[in-house]
PDB file of C-alpha atoms in Angstrom:
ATOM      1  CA  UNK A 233     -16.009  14.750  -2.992  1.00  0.00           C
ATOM      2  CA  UNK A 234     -17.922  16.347  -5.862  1.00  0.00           C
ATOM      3  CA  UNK A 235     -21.028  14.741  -7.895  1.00  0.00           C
ATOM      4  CA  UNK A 236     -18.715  14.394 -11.207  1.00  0.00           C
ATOM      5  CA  UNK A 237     -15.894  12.721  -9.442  1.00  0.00           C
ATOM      6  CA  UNK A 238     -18.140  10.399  -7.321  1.00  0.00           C
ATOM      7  CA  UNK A 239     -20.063   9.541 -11.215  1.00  0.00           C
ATOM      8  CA  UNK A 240     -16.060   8.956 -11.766  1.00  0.00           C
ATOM      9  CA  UNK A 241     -15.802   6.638  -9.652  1.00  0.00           C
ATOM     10  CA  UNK A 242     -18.462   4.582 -10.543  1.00  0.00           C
ATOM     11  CA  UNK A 243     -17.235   3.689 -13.465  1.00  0.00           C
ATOM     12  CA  UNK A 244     -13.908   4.081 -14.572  1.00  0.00           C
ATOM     13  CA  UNK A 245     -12.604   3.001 -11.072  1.00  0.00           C
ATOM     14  CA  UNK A 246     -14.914   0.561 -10.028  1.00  0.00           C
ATOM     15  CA  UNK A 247     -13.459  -2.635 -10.372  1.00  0.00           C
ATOM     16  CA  UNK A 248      -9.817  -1.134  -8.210  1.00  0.00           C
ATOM     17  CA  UNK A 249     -12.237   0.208  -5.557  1.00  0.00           C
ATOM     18  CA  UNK A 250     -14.028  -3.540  -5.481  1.00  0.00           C
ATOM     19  CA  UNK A 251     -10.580  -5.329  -5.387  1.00  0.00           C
ATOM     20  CA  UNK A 252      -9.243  -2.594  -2.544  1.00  0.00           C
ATOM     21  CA  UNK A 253     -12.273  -3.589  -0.193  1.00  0.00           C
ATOM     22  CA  UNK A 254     -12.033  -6.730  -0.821  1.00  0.00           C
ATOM     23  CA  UNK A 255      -8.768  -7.237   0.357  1.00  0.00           C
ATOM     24  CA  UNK A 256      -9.310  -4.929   3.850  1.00  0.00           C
ATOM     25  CA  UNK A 257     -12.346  -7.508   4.079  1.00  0.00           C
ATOM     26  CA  UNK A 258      -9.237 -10.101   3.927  1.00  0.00           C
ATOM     27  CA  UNK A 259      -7.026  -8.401   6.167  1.00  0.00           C
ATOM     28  CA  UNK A 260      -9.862  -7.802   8.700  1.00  0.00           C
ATOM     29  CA  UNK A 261     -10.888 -11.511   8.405  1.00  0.00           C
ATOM     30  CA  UNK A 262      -7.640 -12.742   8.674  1.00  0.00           C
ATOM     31  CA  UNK A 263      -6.718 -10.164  11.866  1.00  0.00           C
ATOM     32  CA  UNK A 264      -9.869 -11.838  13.911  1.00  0.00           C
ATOM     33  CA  UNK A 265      -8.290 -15.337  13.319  1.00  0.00           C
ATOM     34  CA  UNK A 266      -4.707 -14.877  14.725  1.00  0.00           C
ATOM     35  CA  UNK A 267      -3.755 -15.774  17.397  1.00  0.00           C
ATOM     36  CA  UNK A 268      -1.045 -16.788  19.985  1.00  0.00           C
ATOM     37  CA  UNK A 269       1.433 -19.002  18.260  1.00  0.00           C
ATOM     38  CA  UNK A 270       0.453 -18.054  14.955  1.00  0.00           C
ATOM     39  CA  UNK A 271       3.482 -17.909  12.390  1.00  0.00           C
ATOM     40  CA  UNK A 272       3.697 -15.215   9.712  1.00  0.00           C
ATOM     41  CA  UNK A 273       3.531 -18.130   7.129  1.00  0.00           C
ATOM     42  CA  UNK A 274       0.696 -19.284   8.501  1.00  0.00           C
ATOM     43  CA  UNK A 275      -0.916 -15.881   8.560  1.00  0.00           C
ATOM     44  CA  UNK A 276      -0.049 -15.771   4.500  1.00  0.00           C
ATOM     45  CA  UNK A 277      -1.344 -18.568   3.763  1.00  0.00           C
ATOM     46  CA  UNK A 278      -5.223 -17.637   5.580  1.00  0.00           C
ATOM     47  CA  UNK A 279      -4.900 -14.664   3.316  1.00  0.00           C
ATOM     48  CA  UNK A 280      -4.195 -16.298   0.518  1.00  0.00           C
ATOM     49  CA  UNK A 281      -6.837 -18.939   1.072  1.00  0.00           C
ATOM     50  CA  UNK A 282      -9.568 -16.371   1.881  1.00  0.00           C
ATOM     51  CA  UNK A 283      -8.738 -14.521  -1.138  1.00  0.00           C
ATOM     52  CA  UNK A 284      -8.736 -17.338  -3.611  1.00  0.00           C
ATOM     53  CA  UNK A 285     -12.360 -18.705  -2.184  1.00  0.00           C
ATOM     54  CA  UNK A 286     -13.304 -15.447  -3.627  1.00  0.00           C
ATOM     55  CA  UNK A 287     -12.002 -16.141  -7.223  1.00  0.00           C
ATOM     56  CA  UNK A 288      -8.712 -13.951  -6.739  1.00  0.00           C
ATOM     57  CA  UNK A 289      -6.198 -15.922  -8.919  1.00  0.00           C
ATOM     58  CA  UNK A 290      -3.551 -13.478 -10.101  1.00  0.00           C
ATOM     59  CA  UNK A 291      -1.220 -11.532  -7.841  1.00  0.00           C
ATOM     60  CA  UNK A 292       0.573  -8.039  -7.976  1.00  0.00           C
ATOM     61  CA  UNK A 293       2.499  -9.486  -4.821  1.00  0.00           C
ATOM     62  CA  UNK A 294       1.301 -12.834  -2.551  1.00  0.00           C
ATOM     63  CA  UNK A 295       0.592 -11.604   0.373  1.00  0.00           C
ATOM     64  CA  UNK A 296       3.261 -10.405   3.656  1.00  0.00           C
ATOM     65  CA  UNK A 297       2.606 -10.485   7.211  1.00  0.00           C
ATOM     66  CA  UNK A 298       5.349  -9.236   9.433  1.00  0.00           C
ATOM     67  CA  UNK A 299       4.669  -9.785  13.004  1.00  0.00           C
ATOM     68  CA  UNK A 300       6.812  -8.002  15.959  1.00  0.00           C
ATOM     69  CA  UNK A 301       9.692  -6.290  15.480  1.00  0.00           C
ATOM     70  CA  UNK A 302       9.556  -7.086  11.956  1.00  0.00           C
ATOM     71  CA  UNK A 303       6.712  -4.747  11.647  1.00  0.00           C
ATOM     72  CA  UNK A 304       9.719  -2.153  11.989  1.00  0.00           C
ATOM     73  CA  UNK A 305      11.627  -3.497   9.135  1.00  0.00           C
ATOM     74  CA  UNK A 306      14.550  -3.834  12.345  1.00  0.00           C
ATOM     75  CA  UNK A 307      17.496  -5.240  10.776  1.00  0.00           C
ATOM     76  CA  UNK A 308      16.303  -5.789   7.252  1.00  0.00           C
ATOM     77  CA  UNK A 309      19.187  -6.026   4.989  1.00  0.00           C
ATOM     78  CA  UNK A 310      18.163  -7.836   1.968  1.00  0.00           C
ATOM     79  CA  UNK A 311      14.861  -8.281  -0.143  1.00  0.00           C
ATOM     80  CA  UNK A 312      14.627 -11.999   1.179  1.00  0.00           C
ATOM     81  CA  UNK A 313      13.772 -10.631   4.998  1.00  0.00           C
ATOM     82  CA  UNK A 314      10.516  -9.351   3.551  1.00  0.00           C
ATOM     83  CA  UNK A 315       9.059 -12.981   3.297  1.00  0.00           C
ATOM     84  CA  UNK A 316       7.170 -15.062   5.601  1.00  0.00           C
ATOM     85  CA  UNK A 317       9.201 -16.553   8.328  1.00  0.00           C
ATOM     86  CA  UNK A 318       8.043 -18.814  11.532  1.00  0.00           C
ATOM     87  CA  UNK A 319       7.982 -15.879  14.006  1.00  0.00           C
ATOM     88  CA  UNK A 320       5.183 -16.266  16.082  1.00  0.00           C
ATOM     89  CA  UNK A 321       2.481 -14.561  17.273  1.00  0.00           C
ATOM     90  CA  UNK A 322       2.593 -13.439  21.136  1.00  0.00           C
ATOM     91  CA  UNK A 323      -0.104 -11.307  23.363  1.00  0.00           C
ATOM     92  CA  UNK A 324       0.971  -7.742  22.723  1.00  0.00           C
ATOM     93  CA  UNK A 325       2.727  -7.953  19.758  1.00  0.00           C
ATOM     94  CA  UNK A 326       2.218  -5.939  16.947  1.00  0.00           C
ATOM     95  CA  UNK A 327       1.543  -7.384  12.958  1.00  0.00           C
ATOM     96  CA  UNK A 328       1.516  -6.028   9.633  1.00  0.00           C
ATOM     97  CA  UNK A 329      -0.548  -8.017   6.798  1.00  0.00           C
ATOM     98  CA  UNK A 330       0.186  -6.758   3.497  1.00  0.00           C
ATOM     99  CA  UNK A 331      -1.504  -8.112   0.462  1.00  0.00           C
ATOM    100  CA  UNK A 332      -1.851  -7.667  -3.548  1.00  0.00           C
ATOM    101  CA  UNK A 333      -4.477  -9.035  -5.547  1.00  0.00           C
ATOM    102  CA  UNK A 334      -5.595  -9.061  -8.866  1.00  0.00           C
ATOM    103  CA  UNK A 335      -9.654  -9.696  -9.639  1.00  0.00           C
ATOM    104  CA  UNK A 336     -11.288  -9.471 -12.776  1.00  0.00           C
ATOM    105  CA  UNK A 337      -8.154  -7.785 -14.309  1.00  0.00           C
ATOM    106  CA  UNK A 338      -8.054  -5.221 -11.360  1.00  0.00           C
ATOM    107  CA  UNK A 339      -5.035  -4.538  -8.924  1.00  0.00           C
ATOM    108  CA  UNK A 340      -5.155  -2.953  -5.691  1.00  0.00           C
ATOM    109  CA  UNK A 341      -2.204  -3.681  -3.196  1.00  0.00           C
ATOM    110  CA  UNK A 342      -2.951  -2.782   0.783  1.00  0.00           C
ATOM    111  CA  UNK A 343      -1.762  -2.536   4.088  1.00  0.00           C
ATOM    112  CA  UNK A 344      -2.865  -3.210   7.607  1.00  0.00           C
ATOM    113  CA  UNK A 345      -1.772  -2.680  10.565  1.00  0.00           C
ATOM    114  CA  UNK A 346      -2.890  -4.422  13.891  1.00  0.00           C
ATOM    115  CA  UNK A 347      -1.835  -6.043  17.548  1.00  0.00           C
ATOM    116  CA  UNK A 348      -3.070  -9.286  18.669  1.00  0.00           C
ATOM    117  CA  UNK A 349      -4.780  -7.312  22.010  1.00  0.00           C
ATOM    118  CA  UNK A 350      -3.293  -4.220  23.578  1.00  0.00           C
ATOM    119  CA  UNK A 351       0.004  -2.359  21.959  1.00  0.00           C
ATOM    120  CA  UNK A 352      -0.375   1.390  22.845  1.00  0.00           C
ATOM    121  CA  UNK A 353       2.842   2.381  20.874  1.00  0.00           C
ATOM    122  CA  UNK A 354       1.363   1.016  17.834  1.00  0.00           C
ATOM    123  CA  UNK A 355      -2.071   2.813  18.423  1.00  0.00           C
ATOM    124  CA  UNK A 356      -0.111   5.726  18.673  1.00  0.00           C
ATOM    125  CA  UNK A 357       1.669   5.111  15.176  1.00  0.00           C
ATOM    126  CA  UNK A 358      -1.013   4.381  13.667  1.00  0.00           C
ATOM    127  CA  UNK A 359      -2.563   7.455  14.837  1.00  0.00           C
ATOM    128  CA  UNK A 360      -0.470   9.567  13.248  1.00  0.00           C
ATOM    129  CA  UNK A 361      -0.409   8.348   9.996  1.00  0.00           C
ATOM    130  CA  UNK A 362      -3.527  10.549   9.697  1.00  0.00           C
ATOM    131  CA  UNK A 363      -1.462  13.564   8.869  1.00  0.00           C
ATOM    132  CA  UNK A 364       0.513  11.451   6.293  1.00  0.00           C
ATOM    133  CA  UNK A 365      -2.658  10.947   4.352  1.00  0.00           C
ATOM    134  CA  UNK A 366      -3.649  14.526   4.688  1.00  0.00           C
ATOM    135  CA  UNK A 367      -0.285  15.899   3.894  1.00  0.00           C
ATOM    136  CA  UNK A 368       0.144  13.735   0.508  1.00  0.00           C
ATOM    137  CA  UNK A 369      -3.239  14.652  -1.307  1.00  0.00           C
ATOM    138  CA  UNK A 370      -3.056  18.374  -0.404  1.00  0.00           C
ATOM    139  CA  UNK A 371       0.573  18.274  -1.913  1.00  0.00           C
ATOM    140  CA  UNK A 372      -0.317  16.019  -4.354  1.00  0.00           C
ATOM    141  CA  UNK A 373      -2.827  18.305  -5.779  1.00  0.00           C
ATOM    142  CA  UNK A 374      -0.361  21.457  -5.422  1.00  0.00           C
ATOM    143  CA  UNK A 375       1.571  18.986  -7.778  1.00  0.00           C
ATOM    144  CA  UNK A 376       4.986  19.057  -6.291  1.00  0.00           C
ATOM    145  CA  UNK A 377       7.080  16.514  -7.164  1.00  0.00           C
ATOM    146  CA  UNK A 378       7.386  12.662  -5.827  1.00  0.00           C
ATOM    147  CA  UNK A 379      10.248  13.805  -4.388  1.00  0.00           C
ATOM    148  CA  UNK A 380       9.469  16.545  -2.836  1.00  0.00           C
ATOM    149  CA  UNK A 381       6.435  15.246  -1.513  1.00  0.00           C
ATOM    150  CA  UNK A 382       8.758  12.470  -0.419  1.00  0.00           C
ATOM    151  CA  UNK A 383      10.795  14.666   1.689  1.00  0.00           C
ATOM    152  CA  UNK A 384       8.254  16.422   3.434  1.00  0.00           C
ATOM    153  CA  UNK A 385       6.429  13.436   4.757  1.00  0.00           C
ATOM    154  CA  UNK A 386       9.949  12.021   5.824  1.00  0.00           C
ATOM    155  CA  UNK A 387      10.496  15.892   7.627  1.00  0.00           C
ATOM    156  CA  UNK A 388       6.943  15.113   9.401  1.00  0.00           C
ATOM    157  CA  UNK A 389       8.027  11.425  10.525  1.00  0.00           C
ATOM    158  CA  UNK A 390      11.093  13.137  11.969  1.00  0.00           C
ATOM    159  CA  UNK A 391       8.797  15.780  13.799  1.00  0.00           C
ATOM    160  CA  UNK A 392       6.522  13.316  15.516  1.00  0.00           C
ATOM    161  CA  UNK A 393       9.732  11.147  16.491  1.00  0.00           C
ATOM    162  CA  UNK A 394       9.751   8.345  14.248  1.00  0.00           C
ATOM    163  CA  UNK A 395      11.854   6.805  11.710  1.00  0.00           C
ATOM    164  CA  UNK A 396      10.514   6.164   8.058  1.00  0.00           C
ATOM    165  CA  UNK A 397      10.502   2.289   7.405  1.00  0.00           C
ATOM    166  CA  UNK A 398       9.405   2.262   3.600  1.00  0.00           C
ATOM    167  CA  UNK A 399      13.089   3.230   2.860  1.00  0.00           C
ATOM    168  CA  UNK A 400      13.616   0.201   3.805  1.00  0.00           C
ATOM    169  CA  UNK A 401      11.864  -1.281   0.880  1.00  0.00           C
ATOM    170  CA  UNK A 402      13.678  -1.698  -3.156  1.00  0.00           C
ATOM    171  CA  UNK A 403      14.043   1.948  -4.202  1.00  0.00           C
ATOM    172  CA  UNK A 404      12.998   3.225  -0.816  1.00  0.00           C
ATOM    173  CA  UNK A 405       9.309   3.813  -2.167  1.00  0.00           C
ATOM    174  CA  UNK A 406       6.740   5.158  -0.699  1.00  0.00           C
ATOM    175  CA  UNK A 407       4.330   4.342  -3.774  1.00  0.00           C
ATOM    176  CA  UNK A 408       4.135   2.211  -7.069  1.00  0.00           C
ATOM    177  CA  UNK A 409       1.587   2.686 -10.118  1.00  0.00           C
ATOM    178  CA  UNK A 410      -0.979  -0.074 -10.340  1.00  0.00           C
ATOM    179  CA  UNK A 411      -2.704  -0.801 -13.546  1.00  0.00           C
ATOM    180  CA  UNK A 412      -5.537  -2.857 -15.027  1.00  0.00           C
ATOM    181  CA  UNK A 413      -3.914  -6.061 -15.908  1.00  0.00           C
ATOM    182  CA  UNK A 414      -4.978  -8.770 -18.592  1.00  0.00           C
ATOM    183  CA  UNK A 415      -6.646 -12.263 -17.416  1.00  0.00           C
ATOM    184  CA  UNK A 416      -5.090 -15.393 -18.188  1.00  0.00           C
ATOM    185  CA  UNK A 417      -5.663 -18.465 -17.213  1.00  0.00           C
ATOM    186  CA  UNK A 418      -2.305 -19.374 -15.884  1.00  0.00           C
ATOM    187  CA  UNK A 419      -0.728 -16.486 -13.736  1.00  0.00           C
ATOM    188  CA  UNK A 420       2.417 -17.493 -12.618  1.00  0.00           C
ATOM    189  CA  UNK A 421       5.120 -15.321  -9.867  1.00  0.00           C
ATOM    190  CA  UNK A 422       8.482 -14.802  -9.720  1.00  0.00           C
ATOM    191  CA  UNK A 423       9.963 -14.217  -6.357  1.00  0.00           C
ATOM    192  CA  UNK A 424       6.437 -13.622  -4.993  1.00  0.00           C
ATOM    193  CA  UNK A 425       5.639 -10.823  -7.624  1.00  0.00           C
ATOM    194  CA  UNK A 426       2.697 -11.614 -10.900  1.00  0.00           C
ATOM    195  CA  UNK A 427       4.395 -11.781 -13.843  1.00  0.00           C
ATOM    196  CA  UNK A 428       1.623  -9.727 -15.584  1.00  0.00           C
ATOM    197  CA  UNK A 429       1.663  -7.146 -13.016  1.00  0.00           C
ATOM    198  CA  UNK A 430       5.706  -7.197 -13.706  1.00  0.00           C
ATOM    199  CA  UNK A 431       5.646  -6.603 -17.230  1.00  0.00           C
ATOM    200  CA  UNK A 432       2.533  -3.571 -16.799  1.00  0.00           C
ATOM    201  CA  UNK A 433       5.162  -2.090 -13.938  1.00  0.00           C
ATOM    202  CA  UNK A 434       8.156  -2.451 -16.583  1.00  0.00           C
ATOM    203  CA  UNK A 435       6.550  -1.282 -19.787  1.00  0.00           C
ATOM    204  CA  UNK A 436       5.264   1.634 -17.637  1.00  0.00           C
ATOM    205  CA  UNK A 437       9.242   2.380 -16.463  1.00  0.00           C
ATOM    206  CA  UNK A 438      10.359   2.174 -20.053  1.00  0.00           C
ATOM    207  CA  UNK A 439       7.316   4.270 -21.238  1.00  0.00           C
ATOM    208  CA  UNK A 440       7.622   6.449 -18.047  1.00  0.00           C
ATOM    209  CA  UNK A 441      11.989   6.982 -18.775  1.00  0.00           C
ATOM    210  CA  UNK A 442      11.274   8.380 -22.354  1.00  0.00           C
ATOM    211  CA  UNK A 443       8.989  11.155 -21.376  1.00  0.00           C
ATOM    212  CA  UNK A 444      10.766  11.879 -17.875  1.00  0.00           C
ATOM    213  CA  UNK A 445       8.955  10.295 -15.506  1.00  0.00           C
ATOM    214  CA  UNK A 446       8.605   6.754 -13.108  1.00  0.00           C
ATOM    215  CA  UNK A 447       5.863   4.476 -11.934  1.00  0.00           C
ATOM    216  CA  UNK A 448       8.408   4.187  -8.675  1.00  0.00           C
ATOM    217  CA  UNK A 449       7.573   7.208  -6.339  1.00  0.00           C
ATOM    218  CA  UNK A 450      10.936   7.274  -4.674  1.00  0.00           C
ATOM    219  CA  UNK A 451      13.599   9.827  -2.627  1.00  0.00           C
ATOM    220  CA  UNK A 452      15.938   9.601  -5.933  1.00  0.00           C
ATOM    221  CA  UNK A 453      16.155  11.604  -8.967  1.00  0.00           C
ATOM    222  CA  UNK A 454      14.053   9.766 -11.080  1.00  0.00           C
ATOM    223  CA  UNK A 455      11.380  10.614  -8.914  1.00  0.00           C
ATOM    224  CA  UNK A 456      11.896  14.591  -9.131  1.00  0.00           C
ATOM    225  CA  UNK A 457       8.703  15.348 -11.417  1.00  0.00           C
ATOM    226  CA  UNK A 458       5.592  15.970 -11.085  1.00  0.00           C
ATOM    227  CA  UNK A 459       2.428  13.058 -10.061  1.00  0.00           C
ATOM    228  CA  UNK A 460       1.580  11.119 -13.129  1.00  0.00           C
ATOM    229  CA  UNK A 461      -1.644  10.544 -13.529  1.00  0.00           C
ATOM    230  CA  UNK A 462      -3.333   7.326 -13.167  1.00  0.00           C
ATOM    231  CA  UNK A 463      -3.356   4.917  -9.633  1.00  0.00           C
ATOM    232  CA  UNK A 464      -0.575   4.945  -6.752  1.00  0.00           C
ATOM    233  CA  UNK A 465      -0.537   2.585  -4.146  1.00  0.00           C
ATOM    234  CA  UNK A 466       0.752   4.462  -1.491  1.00  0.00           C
ATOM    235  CA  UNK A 467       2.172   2.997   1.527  1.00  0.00           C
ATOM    236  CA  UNK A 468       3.559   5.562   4.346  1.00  0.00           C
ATOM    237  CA  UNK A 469       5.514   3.220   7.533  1.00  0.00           C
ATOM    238  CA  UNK A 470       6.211   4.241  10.151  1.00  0.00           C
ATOM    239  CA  UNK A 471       8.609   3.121  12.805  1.00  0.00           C
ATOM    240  CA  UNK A 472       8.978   3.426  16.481  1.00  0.00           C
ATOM    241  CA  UNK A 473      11.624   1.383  18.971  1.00  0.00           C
ATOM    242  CA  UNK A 474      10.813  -1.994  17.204  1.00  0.00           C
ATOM    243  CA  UNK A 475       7.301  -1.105  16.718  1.00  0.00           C
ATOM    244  CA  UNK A 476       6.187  -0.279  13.113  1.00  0.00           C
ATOM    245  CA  UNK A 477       2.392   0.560  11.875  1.00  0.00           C
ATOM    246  CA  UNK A 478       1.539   1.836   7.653  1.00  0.00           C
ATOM    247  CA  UNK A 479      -1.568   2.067   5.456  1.00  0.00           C
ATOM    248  CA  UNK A 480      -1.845   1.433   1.858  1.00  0.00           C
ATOM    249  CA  UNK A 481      -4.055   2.559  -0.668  1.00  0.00           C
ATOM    250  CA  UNK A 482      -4.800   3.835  -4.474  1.00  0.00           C
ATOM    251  CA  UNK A 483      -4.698   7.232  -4.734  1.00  0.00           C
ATOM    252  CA  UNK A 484      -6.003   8.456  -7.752  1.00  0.00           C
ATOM    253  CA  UNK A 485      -3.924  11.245  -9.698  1.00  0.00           C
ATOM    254  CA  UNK A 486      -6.047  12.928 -12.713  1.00  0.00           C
ATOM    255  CA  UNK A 487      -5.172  15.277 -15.100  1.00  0.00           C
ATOM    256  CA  UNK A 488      -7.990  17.774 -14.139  1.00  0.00           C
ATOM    257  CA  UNK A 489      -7.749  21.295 -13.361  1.00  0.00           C
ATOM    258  CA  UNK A 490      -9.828  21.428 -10.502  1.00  0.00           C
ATOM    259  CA  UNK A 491      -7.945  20.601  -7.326  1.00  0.00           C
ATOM    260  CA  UNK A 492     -10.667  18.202  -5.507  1.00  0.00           C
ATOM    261  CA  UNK A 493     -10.550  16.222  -8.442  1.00  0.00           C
ATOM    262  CA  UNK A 494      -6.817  16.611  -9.809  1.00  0.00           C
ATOM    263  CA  UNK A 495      -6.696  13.870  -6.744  1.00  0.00           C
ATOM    264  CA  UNK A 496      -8.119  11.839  -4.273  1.00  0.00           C
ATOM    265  CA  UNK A 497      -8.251   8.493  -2.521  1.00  0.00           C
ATOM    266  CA  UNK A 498     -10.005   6.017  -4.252  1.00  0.00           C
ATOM    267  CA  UNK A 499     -12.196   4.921  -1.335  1.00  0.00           C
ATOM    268  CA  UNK A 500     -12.718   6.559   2.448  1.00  0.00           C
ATOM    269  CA  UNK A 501     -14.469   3.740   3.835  1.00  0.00           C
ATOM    270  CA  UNK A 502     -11.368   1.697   4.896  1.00  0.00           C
ATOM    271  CA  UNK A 503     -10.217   0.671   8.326  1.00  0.00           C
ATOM    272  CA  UNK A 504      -7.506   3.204   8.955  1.00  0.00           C
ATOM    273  CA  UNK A 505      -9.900   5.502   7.848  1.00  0.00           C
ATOM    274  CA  UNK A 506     -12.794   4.731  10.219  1.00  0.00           C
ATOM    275  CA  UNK A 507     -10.850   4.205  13.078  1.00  0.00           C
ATOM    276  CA  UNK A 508      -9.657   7.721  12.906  1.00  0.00           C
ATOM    277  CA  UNK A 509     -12.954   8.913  12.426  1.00  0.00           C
ATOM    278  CA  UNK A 510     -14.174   6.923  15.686  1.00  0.00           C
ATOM    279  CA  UNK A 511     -11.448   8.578  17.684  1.00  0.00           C
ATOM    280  CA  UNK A 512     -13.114  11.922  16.789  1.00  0.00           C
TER     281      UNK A 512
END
C-alpha cells in the first residue's frame, strides 16, 4: 500500500480500522473461552459483555455465533434461524462468531471463523477464502459491477466444490455499506439491528435508488452497477457438507484513479489474514 493511502488511513479511516480490531480482539477473546457445552447464547452474550467493558454501546447488529452445522446456514429458512439458540458446543465442532459494533460513532461489522480443537474440513474452507479476498479487490478495482463481481466469486465457490452460504442471508448479500453513525445516549435495536445504523442503511437505499445504485451488494438487479465508493463490509461463506467457514471486513472503495488506491482493505493485520500468511 502506497505512502498517500497509508496517510489515508490515518485519518479519515481511523476510528472504522480501531472499531474492526477491536472486535477480532473480541472474537479472539471470546474463541479462547469456549468450550464444551457452551451454547451459542451463551457465546453472544461473552461478546457482548467483552465489548461493552470497552465502552461499545451502540450496535449495527448484536452479535451471532452459529456453532455446528449452523455454521453452514443447513436448513435455514427464515431470518429468525440466524439468532442465538442453545446448541452446544462439542470437541470438533466448528463455530462462527459474528459481531457489529458501533464505538465513538464508528461501525465495523466482522466475522470469524473457528473449531473448538481439530476440524480439518473447516481449515480447509477457511483456506480458501484467500482467493475470495484476492479475487474481490482486483475486480473491485477493474470496477465491474456488484453483480458481476458477485457471480464470479459464486463461479470460484463452485470450482473449489463448495456451496455459497451468504445467499442464504436477506437479499443474498455478500456485502452492506457501513457508515459513521451519530452518538446518542440511548441506542435502542429492533430485531437485533441499531436503529441508527438502520436509518444510515435506509437513507443510503433511498439516496442510493435515485442515482442508480444500492448500499446492498447483492446477485439481483439492483446490484448491477458499478462499487460505490465509501466502506463495504464484506462477508464471503462458504459451505461444505454441514461445515461452513467466512471472513468479514471493510473494504474501502474510493473514487481515485489509481488502481492501488481506487480500493483496498481497510486493515491486513486480522486473523484470517495472518493465518494465511503463517501457512506460507
Amino acid at each position: 500500500m502506497t505512502t498517500e493511502v497509508n496517510s489515508e488511513l490515518s485519518t479519515r479511516f481511523r476510528g472504522f480500522r480501531q472499531v474492526q480490531r477491536l472486535a477480532y480482539e473480541c472474537a479472539e477473546a471470546v474463541a479462547a473461552r469456549l468450550e464444551p457445552g457452551v451454547s451459542e447464547r451463551q457465546a453472544t452474550r461473552m461478546q457482548r459483555e467483552w465489548l461493552r467493558e470497552r465502552g461499545v454501546r451502540d450496535w449495527f447488529h448484536l452479535p451471532f455465533a452459529w456453532f455446528g452445522d449452523r455454521t453452514a446456514f443447513t436448513g435455514f429458512r427464515v431470518p429468525l434461524q440466524f439468532f442465538p439458540t442453545d446448541r452446544r458446543l462439542a470437541p470438533g465442532m466448528p463455530f462462527i462468531l459474528d459481531m457489529a459494533p458501533v464505538y465513538e460513532g464508528f461501525t465495523a461489522d466482522i466475522g470469524y471463523s473457528g473449531s473448538l480443537g481439530i476440524n480439518p474440513v473447516q481449515d480447509r474452507l477457511t483456506a480458501d477464502l484467500e482467493v475470495h479476498r484476492e479475487l474481490i479487490l482486483r475486480e473491485v478495482r477493474e470496477r465491474r459491477s456488484l453483480r458481476e463481481i458477485y457471480e464470479d466469486v459464486d463461479r470460484l465457490m463452485v470450482r473449489q466444490g463448495y456451496a455459497n452460504r451468504h445467499r442464504a442471508y436477506p437479499f443474498g448479500v455478500i456485502a452492506h455499506k457501513v457508515d459513521q453513525v451519530k452518538q446518542r445516549r440511548w441506542s435502542p435495536h429492533v430485531f437485533g439491528f441499531g436503529t441508527q445504523s438502520l436509518k444510515g442503511l435506509a437513507a443510503d437505499a433511498l439516496h442510493g435508488h435515485r442515482e442508480g445504485w444500492s448500499p446492498l451488494w447483492s446477485p439481483y438487479r439492483f446490484s448491477d452497477h458499478p462499487p460505490q465508493p465509501g466502506l463495504w463490509a464484506v462477508e464471503p461463506h462458504l459451505g461444505f457438507r454441514g461445515t461452513g467457514a467466512k471472513f468479514e471486513e471493510i473494504l474501502v472503495v474510493t473514487d481515485s484513479k489509481d488502481p492501488e488506491q481506487s480500493a483496498f482493505w481497510l486493515d491486513d493485520d486480522l486473523p484470517h489474514v495472518r493465518r494465511w500468511a503463517e501457512a506460507k
